[in-house]
mmCIF file of N, CA and C in Angstrom:
data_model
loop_
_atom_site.group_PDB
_atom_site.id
_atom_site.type_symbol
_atom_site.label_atom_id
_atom_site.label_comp_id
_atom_site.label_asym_id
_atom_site.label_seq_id
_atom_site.Cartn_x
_atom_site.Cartn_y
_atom_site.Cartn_z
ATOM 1 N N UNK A 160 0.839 -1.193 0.000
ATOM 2 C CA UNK A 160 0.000 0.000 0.000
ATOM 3 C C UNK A 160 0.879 1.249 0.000
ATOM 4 N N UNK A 161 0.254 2.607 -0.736
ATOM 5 C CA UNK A 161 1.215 3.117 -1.211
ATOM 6 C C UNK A 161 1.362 4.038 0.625
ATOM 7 N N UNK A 162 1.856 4.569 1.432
ATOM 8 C CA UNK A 162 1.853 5.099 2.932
ATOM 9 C C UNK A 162 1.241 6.529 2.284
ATOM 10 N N UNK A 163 1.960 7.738 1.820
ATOM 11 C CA UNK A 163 1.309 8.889 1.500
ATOM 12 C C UNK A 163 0.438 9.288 0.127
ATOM 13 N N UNK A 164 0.434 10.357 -0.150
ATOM 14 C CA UNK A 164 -0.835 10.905 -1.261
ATOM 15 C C UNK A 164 0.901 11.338 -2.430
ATOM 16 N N UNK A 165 1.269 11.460 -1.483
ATOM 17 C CA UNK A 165 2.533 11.357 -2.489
ATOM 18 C C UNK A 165 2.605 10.465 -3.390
ATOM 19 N N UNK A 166 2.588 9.511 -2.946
ATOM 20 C CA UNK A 166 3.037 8.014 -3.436
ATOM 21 C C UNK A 166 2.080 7.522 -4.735
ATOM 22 N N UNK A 167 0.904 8.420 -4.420
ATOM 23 C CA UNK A 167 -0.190 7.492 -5.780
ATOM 24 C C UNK A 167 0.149 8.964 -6.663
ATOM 25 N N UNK A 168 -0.109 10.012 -6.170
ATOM 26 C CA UNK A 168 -0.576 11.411 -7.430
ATOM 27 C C UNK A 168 0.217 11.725 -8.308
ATOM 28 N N UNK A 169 -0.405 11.893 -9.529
ATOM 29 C CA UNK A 169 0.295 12.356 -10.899
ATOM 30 C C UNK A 169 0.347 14.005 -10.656
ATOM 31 N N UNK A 170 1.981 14.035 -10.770
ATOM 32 C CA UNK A 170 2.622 15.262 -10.572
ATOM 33 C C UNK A 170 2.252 15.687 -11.403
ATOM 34 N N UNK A 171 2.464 17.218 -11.429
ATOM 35 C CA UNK A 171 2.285 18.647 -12.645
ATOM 36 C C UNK A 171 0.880 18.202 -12.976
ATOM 37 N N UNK A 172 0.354 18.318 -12.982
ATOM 38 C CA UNK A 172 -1.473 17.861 -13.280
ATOM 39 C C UNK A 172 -1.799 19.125 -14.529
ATOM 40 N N UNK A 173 -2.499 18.848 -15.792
ATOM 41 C CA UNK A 173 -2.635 20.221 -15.970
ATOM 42 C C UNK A 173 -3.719 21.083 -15.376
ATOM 43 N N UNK A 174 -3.787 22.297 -15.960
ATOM 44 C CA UNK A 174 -4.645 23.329 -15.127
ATOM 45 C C UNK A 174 -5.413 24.240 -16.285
ATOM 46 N N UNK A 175 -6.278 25.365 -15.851
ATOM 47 C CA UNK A 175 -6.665 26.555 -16.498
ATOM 48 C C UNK A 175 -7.020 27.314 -15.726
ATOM 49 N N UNK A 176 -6.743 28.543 -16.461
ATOM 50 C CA UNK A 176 -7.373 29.745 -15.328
ATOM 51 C C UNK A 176 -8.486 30.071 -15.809
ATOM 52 N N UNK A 177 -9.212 30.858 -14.519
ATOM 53 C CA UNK A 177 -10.702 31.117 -14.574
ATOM 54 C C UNK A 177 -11.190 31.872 -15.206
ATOM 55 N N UNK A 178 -10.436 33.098 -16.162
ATOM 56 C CA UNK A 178 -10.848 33.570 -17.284
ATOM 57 C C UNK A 178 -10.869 33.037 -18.816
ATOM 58 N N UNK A 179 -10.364 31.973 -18.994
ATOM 59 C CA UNK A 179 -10.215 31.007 -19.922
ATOM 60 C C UNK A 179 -11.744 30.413 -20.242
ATOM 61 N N UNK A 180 -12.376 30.598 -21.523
ATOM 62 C CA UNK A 180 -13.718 30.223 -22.246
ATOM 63 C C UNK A 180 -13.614 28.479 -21.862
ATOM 64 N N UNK A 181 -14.809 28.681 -21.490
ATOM 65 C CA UNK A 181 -15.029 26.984 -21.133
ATOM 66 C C UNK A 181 -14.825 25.740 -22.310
ATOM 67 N N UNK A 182 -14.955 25.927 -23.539
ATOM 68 C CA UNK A 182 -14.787 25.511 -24.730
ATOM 69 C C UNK A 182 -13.204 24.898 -24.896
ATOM 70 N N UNK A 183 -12.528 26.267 -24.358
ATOM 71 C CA UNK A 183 -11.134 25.681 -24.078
ATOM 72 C C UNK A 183 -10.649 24.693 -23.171
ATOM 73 N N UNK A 184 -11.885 24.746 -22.113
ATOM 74 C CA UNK A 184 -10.778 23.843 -20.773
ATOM 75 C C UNK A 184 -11.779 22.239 -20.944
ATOM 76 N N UNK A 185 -13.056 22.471 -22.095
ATOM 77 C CA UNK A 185 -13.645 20.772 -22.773
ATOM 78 C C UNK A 185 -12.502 20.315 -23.887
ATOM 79 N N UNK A 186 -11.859 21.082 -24.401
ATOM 80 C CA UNK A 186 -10.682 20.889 -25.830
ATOM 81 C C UNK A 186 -9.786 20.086 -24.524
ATOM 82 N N UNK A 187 -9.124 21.013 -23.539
ATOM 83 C CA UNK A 187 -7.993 20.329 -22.877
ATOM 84 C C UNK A 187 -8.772 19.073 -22.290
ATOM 85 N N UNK A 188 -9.748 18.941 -21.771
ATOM 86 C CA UNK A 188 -10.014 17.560 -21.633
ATOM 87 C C UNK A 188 -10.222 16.248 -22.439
ATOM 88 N N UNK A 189 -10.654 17.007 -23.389
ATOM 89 C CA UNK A 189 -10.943 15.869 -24.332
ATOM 90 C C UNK A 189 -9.040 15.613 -24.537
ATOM 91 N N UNK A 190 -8.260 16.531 -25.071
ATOM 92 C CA UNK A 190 -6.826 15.971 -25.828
ATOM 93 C C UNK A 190 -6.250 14.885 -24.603
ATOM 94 N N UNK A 191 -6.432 15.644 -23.047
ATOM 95 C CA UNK A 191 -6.169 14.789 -22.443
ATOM 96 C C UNK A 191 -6.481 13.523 -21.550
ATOM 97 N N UNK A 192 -7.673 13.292 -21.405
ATOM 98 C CA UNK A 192 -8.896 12.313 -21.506
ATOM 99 C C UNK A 192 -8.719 12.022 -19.812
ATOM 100 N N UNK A 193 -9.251 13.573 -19.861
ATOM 101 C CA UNK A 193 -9.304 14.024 -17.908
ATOM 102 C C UNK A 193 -10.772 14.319 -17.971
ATOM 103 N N UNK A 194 -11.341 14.138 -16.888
ATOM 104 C CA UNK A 194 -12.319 14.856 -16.634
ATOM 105 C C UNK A 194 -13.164 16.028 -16.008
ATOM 106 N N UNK A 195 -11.576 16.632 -15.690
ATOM 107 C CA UNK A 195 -11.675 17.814 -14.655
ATOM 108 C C UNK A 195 -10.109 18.497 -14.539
ATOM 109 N N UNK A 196 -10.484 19.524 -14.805
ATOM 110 C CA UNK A 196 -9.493 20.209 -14.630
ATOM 111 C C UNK A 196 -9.173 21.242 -13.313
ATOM 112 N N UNK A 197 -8.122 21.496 -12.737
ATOM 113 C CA UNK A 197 -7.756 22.507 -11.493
ATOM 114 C C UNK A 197 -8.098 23.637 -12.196
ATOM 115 N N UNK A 198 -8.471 24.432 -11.362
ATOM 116 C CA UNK A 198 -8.353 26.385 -11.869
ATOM 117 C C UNK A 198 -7.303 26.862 -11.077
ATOM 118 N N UNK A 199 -6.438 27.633 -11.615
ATOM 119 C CA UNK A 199 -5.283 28.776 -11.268
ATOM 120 C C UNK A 199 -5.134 29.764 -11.172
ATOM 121 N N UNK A 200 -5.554 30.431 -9.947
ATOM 122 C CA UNK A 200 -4.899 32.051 -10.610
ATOM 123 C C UNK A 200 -3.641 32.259 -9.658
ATOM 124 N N UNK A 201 -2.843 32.667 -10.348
ATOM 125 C CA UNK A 201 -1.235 32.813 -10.174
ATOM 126 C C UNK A 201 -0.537 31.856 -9.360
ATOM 127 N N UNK A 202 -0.657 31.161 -9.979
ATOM 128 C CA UNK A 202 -0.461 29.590 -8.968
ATOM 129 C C UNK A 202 -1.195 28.660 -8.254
ATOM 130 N N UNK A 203 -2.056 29.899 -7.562
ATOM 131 C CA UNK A 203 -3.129 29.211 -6.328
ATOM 132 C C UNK A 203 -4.111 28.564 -6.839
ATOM 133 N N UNK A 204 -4.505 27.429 -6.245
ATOM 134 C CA UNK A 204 -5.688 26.819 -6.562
ATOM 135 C C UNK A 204 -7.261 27.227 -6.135
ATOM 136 N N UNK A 205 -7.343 27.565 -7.146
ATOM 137 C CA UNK A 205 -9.228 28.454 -6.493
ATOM 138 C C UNK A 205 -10.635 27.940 -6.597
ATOM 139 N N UNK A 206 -10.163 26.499 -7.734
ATOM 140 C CA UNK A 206 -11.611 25.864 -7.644
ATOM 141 C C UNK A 206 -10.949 24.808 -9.010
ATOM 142 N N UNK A 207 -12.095 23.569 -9.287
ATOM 143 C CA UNK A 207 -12.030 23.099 -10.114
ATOM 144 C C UNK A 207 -13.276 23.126 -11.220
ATOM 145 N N UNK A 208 -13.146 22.220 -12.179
ATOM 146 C CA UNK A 208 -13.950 22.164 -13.150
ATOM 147 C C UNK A 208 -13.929 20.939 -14.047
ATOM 148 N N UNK A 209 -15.286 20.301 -13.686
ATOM 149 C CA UNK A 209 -15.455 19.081 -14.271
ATOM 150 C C UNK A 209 -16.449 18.660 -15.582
ATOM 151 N N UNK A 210 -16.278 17.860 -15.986
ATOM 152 C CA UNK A 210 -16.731 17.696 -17.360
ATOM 153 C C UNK A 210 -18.706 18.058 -17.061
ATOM 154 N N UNK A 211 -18.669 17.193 -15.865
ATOM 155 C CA UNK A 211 -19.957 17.600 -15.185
ATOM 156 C C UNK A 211 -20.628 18.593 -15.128
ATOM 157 N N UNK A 212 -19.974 19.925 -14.403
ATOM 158 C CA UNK A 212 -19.714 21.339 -14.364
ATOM 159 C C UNK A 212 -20.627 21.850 -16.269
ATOM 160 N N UNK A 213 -19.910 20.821 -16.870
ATOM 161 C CA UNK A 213 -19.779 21.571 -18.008
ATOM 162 C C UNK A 213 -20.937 21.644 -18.868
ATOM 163 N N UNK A 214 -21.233 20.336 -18.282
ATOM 164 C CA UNK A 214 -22.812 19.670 -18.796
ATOM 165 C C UNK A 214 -23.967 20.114 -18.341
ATOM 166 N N UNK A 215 -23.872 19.977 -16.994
ATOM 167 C CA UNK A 215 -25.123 20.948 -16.161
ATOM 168 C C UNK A 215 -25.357 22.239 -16.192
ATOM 169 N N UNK A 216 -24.088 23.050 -16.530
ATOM 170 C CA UNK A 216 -24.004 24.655 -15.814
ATOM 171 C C UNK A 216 -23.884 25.238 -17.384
ATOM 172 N N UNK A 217 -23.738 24.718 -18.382
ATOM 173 C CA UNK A 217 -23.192 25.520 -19.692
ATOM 174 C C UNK A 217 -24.283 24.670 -20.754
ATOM 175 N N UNK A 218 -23.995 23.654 -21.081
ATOM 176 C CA UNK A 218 -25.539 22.750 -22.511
ATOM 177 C C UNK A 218 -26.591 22.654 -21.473
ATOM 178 N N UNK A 219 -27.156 22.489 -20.507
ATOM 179 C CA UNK A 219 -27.927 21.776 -20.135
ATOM 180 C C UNK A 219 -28.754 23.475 -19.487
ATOM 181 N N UNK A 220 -28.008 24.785 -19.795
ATOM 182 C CA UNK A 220 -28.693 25.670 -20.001
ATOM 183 C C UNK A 220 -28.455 26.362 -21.412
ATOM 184 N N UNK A 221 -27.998 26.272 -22.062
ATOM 185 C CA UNK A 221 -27.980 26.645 -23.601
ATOM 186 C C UNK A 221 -27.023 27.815 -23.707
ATOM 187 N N UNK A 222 -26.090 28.007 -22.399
ATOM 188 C CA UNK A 222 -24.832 29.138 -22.245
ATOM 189 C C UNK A 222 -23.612 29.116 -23.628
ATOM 190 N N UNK A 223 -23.414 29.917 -23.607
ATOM 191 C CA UNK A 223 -22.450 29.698 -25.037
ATOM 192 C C UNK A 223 -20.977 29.195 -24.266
ATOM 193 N N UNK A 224 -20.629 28.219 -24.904
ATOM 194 C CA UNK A 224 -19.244 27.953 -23.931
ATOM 195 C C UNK A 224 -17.852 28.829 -24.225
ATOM 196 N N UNK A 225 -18.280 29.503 -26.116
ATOM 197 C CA UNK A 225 -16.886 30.277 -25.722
ATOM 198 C C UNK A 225 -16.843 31.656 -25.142
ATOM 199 N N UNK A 226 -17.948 31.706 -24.545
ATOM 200 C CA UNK A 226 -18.162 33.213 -23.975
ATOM 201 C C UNK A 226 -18.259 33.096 -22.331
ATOM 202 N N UNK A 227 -18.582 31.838 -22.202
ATOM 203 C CA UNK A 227 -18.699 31.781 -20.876
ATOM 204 C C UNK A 227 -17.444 31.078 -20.105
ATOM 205 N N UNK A 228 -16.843 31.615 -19.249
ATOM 206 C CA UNK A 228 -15.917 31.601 -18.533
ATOM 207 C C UNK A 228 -15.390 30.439 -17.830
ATOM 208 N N UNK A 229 -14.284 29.651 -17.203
ATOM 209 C CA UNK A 229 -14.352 28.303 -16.595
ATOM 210 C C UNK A 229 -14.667 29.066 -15.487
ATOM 211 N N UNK A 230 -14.411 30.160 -14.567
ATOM 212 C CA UNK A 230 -14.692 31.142 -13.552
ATOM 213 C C UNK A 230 -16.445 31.121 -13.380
ATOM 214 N N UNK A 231 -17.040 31.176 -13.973
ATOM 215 C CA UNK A 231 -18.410 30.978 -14.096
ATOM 216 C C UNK A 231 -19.277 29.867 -13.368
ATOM 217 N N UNK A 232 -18.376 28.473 -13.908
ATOM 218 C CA UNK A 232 -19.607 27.286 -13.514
ATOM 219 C C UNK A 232 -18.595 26.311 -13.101
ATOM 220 N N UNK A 233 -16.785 26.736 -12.793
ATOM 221 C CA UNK A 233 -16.357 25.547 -11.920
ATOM 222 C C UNK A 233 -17.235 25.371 -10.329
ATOM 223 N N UNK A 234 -16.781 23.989 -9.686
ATOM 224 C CA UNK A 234 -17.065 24.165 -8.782
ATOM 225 C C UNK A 234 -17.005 24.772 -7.508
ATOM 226 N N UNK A 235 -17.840 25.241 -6.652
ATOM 227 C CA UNK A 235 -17.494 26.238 -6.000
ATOM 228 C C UNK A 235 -16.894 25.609 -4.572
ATOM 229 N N UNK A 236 -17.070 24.419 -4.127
ATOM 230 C CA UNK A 236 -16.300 23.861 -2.738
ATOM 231 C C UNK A 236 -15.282 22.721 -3.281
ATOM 232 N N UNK A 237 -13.961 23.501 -2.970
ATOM 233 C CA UNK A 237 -12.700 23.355 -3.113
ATOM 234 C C UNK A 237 -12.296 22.147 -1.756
ATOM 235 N N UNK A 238 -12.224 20.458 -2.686
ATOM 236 C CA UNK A 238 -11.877 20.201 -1.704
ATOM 237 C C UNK A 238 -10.268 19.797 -2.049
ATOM 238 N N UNK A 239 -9.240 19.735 -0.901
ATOM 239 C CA UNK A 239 -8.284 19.324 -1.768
ATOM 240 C C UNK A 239 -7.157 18.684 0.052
ATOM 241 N N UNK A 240 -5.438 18.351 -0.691
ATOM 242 C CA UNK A 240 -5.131 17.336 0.126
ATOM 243 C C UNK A 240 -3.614 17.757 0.284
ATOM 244 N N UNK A 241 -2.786 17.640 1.182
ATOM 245 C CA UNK A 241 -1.306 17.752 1.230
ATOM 246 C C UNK A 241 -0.868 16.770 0.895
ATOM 247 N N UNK A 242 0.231 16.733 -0.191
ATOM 248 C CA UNK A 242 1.115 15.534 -0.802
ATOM 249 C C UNK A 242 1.387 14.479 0.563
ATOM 250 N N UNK A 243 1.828 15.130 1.775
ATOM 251 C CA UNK A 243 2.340 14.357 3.004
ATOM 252 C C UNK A 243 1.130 13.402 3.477
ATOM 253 N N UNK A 244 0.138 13.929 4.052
ATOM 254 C CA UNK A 244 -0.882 13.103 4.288
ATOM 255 C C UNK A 244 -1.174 11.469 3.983
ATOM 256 N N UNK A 245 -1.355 11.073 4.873
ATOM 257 C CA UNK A 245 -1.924 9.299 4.776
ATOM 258 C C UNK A 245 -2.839 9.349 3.585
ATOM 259 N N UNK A 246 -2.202 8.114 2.880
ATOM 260 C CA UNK A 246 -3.401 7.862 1.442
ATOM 261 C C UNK A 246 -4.811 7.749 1.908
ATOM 262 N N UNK A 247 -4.780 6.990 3.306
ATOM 263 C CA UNK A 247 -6.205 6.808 3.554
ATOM 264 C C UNK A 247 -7.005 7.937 3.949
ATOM 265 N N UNK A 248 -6.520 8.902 4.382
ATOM 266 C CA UNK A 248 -7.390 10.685 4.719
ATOM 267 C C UNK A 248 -7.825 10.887 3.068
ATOM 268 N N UNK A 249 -7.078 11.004 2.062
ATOM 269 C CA UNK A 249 -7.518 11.055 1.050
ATOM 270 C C UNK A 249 -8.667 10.068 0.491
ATOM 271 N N UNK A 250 -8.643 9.237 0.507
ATOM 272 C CA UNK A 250 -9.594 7.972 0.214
ATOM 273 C C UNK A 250 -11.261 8.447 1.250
ATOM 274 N N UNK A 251 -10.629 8.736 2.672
ATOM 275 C CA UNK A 251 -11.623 9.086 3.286
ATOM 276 C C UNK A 251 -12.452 10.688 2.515
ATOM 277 N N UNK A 252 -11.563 11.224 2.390
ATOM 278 C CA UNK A 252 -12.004 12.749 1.999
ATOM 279 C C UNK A 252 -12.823 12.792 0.537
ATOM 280 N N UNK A 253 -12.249 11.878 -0.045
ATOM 281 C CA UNK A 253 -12.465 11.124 -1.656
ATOM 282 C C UNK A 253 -14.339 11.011 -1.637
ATOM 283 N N UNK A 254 -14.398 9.591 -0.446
ATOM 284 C CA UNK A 254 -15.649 9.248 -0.337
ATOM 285 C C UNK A 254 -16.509 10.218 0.704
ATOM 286 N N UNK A 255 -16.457 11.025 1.355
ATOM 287 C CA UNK A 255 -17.283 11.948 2.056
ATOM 288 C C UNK A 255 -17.733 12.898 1.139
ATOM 289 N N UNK A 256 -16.989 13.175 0.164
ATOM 290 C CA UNK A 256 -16.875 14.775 -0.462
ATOM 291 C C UNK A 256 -17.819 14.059 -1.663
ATOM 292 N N UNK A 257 -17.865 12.484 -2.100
ATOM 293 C CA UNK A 257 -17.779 12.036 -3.534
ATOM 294 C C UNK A 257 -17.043 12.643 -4.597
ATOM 295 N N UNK A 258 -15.949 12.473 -4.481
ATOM 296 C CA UNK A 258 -15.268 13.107 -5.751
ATOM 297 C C UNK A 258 -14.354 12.151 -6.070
ATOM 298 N N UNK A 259 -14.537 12.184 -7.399
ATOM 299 C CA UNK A 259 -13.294 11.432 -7.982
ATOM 300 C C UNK A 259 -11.982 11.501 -8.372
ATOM 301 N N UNK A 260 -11.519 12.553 -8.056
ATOM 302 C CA UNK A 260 -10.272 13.518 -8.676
ATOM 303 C C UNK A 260 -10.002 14.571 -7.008
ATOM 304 N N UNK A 261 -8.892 14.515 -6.876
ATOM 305 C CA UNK A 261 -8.491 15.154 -5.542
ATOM 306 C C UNK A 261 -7.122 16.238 -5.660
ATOM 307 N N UNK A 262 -7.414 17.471 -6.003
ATOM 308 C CA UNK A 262 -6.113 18.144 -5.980
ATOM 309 C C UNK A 262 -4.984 17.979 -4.710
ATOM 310 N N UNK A 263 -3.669 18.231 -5.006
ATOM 311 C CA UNK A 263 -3.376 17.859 -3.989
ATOM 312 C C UNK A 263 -2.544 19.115 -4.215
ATOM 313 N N UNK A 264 -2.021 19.967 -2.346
ATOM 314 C CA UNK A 264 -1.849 21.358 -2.267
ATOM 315 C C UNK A 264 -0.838 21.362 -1.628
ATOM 316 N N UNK A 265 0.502 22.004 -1.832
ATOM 317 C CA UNK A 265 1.741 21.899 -0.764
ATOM 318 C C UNK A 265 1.731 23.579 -0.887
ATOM 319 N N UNK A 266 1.967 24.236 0.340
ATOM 320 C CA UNK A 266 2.071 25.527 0.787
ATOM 321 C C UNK A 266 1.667 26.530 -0.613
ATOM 322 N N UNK A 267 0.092 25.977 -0.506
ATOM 323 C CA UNK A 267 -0.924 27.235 -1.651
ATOM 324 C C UNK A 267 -0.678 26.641 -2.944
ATOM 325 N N UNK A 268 0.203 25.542 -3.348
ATOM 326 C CA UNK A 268 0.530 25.320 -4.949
ATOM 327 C C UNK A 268 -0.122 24.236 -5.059
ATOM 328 N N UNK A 269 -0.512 23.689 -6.506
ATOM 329 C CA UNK A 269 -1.211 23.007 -6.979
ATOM 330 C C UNK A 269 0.067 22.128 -7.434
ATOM 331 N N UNK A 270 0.425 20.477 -6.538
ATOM 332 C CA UNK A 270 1.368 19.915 -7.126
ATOM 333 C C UNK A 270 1.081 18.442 -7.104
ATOM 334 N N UNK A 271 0.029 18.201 -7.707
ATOM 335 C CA UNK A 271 -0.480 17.183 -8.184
ATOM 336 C C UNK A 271 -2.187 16.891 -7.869
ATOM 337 N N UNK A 272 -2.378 15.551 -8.544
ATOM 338 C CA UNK A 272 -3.415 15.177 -8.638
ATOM 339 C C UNK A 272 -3.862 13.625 -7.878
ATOM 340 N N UNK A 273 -4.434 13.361 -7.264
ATOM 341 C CA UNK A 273 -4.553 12.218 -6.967
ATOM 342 C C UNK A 273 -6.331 11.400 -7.213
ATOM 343 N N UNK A 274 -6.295 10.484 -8.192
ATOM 344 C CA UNK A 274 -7.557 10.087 -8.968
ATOM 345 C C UNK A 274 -8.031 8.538 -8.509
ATOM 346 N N UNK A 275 -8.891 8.411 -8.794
ATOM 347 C CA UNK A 275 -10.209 6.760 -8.387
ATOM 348 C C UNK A 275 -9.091 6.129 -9.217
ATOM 349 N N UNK A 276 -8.390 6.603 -10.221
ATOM 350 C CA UNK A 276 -7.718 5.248 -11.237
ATOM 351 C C UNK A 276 -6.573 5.182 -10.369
ATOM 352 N N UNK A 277 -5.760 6.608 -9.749
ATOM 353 C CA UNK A 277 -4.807 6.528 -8.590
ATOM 354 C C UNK A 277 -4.366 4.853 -7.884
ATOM 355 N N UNK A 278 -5.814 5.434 -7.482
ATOM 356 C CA UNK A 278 -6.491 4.150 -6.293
ATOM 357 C C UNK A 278 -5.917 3.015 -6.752
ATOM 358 N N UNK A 279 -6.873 2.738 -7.870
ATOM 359 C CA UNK A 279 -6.939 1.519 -8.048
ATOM 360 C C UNK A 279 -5.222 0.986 -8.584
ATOM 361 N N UNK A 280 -4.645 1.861 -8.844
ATOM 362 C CA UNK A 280 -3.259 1.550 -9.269
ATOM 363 C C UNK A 280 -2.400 0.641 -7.812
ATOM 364 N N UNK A 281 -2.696 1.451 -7.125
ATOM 365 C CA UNK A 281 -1.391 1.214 -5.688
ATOM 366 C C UNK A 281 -2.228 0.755 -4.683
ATOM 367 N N UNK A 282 -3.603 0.588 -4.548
ATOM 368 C CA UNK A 282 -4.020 -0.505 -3.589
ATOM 369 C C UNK A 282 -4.835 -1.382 -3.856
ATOM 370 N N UNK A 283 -5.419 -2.536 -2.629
ATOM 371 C CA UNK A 283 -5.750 -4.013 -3.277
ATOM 372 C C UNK A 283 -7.143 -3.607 -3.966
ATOM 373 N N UNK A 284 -7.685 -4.731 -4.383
ATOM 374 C CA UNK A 284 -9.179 -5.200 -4.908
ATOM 375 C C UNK A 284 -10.224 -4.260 -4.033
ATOM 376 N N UNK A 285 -9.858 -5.083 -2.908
ATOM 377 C CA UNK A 285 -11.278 -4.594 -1.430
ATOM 378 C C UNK A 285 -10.806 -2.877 -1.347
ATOM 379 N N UNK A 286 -9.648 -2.653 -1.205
ATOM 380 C CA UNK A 286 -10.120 -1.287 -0.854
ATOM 381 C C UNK A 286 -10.505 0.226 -1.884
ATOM 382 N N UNK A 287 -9.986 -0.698 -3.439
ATOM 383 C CA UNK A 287 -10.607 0.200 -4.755
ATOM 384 C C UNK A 287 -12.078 0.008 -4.837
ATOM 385 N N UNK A 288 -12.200 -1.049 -4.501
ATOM 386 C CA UNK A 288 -14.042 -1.648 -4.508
ATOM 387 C C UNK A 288 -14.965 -0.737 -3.763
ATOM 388 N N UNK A 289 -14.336 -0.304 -2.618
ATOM 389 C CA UNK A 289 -15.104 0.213 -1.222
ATOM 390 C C UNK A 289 -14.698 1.977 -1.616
ATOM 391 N N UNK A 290 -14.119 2.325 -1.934
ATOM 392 C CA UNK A 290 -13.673 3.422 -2.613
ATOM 393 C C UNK A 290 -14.732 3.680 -3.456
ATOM 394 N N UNK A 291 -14.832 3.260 -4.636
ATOM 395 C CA UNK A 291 -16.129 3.397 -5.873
ATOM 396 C C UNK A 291 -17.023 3.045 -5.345
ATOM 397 N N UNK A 292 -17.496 2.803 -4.591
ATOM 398 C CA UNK A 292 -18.816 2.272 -3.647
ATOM 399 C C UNK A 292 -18.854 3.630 -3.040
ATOM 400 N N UNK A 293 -18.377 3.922 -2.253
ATOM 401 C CA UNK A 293 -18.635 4.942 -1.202
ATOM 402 C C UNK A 293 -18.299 6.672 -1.919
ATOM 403 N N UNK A 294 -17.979 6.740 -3.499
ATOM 404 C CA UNK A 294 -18.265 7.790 -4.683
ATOM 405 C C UNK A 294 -18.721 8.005 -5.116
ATOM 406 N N UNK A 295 -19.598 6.147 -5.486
ATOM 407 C CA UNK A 295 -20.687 6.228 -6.694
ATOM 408 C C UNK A 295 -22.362 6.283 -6.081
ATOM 409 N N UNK A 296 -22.021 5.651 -4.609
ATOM 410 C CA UNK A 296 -23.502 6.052 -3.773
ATOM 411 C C UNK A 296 -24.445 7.399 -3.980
ATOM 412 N N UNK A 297 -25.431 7.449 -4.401
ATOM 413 C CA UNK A 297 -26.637 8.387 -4.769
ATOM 414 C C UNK A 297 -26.445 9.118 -3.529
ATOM 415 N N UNK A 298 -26.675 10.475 -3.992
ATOM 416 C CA UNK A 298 -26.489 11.436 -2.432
ATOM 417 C C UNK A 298 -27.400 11.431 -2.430
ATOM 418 N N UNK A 299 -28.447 12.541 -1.525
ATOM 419 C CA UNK A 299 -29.888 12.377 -0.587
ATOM 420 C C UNK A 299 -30.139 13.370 -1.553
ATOM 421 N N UNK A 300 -30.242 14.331 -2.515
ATOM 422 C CA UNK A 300 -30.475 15.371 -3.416
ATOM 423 C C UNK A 300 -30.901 13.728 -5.017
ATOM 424 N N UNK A 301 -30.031 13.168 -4.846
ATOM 425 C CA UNK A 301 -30.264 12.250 -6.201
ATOM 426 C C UNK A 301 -30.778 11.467 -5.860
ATOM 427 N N UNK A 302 -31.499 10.966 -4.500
ATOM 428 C CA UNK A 302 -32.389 9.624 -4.395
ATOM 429 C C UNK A 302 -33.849 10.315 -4.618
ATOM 430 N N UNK A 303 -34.350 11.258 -4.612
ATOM 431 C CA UNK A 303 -36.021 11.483 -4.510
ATOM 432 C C UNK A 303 -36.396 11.728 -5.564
#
């Protein structure tokens, strides 16, 4: 098992900043077959933006995406993780928050990423299983 968040996350992660047309930061996902990208402004991490984001908050209201901003419809609760930290705070934070993608933050910088495929890379069967179980569970807003 990998001991820190170090140990699983893909360094340099890419990013966009929040004045950047949303059109642009679906192009960087698609070339790089992410589903979410960090937002930056001058280093700092200020929010993310997921393919999700993109679907609900931009087509699914008929917003023009190259006019509308990633600043606009990323998400607004920033959750994120120190490289040092136990893999399992992350895993825990992973499944409380449901998120699949976890920035990870060393003194204000954005220096990596740690992801569900992470997971499944550097630990066993049972605990990637219980992981996607406890992400993919219907929140109390999606059961009624």
């Amino acid at each position: 098992m990998a001991k820190s968040v170090r140990d699983a996350m893909t360094e340099n992660p890419r990013s966009i900043g929040a004045s950047a047309p949303v059109v642009e930061a679906a192009r960087l996902m698609r070339e790089e077959h992410i589903g979410s990208l960090p937002i930056l402004d001058d280093e700092k991490l200020v929010g993310m933006i997921t393919d999700r984001d993109i679907t609900t908050m931009v087509v699914a209201e008929a917003a023009d995406p190259k006019t509308t901003s990633v600043g606009d419809v990323h998400s607004r609760e920033l959750i994120s993780v120190e490289p040092d930290k136990d893999l399992e705070e992350a895993l825990q934070l992973m499944a409380r928050h449901q998120v699949r993608r976890l920035p990870v933050v060393e003194n204000g910088r954005l220096v990596g990423i740690v992801a569900q495929a992470d997971i499944a890379l550097t630990e066993n069967e049972t605990k990637t299983g219980e992981l996607v179980e406890a992400i993919s569970a219907p929140s109390e807003g999606e059961r009624k």
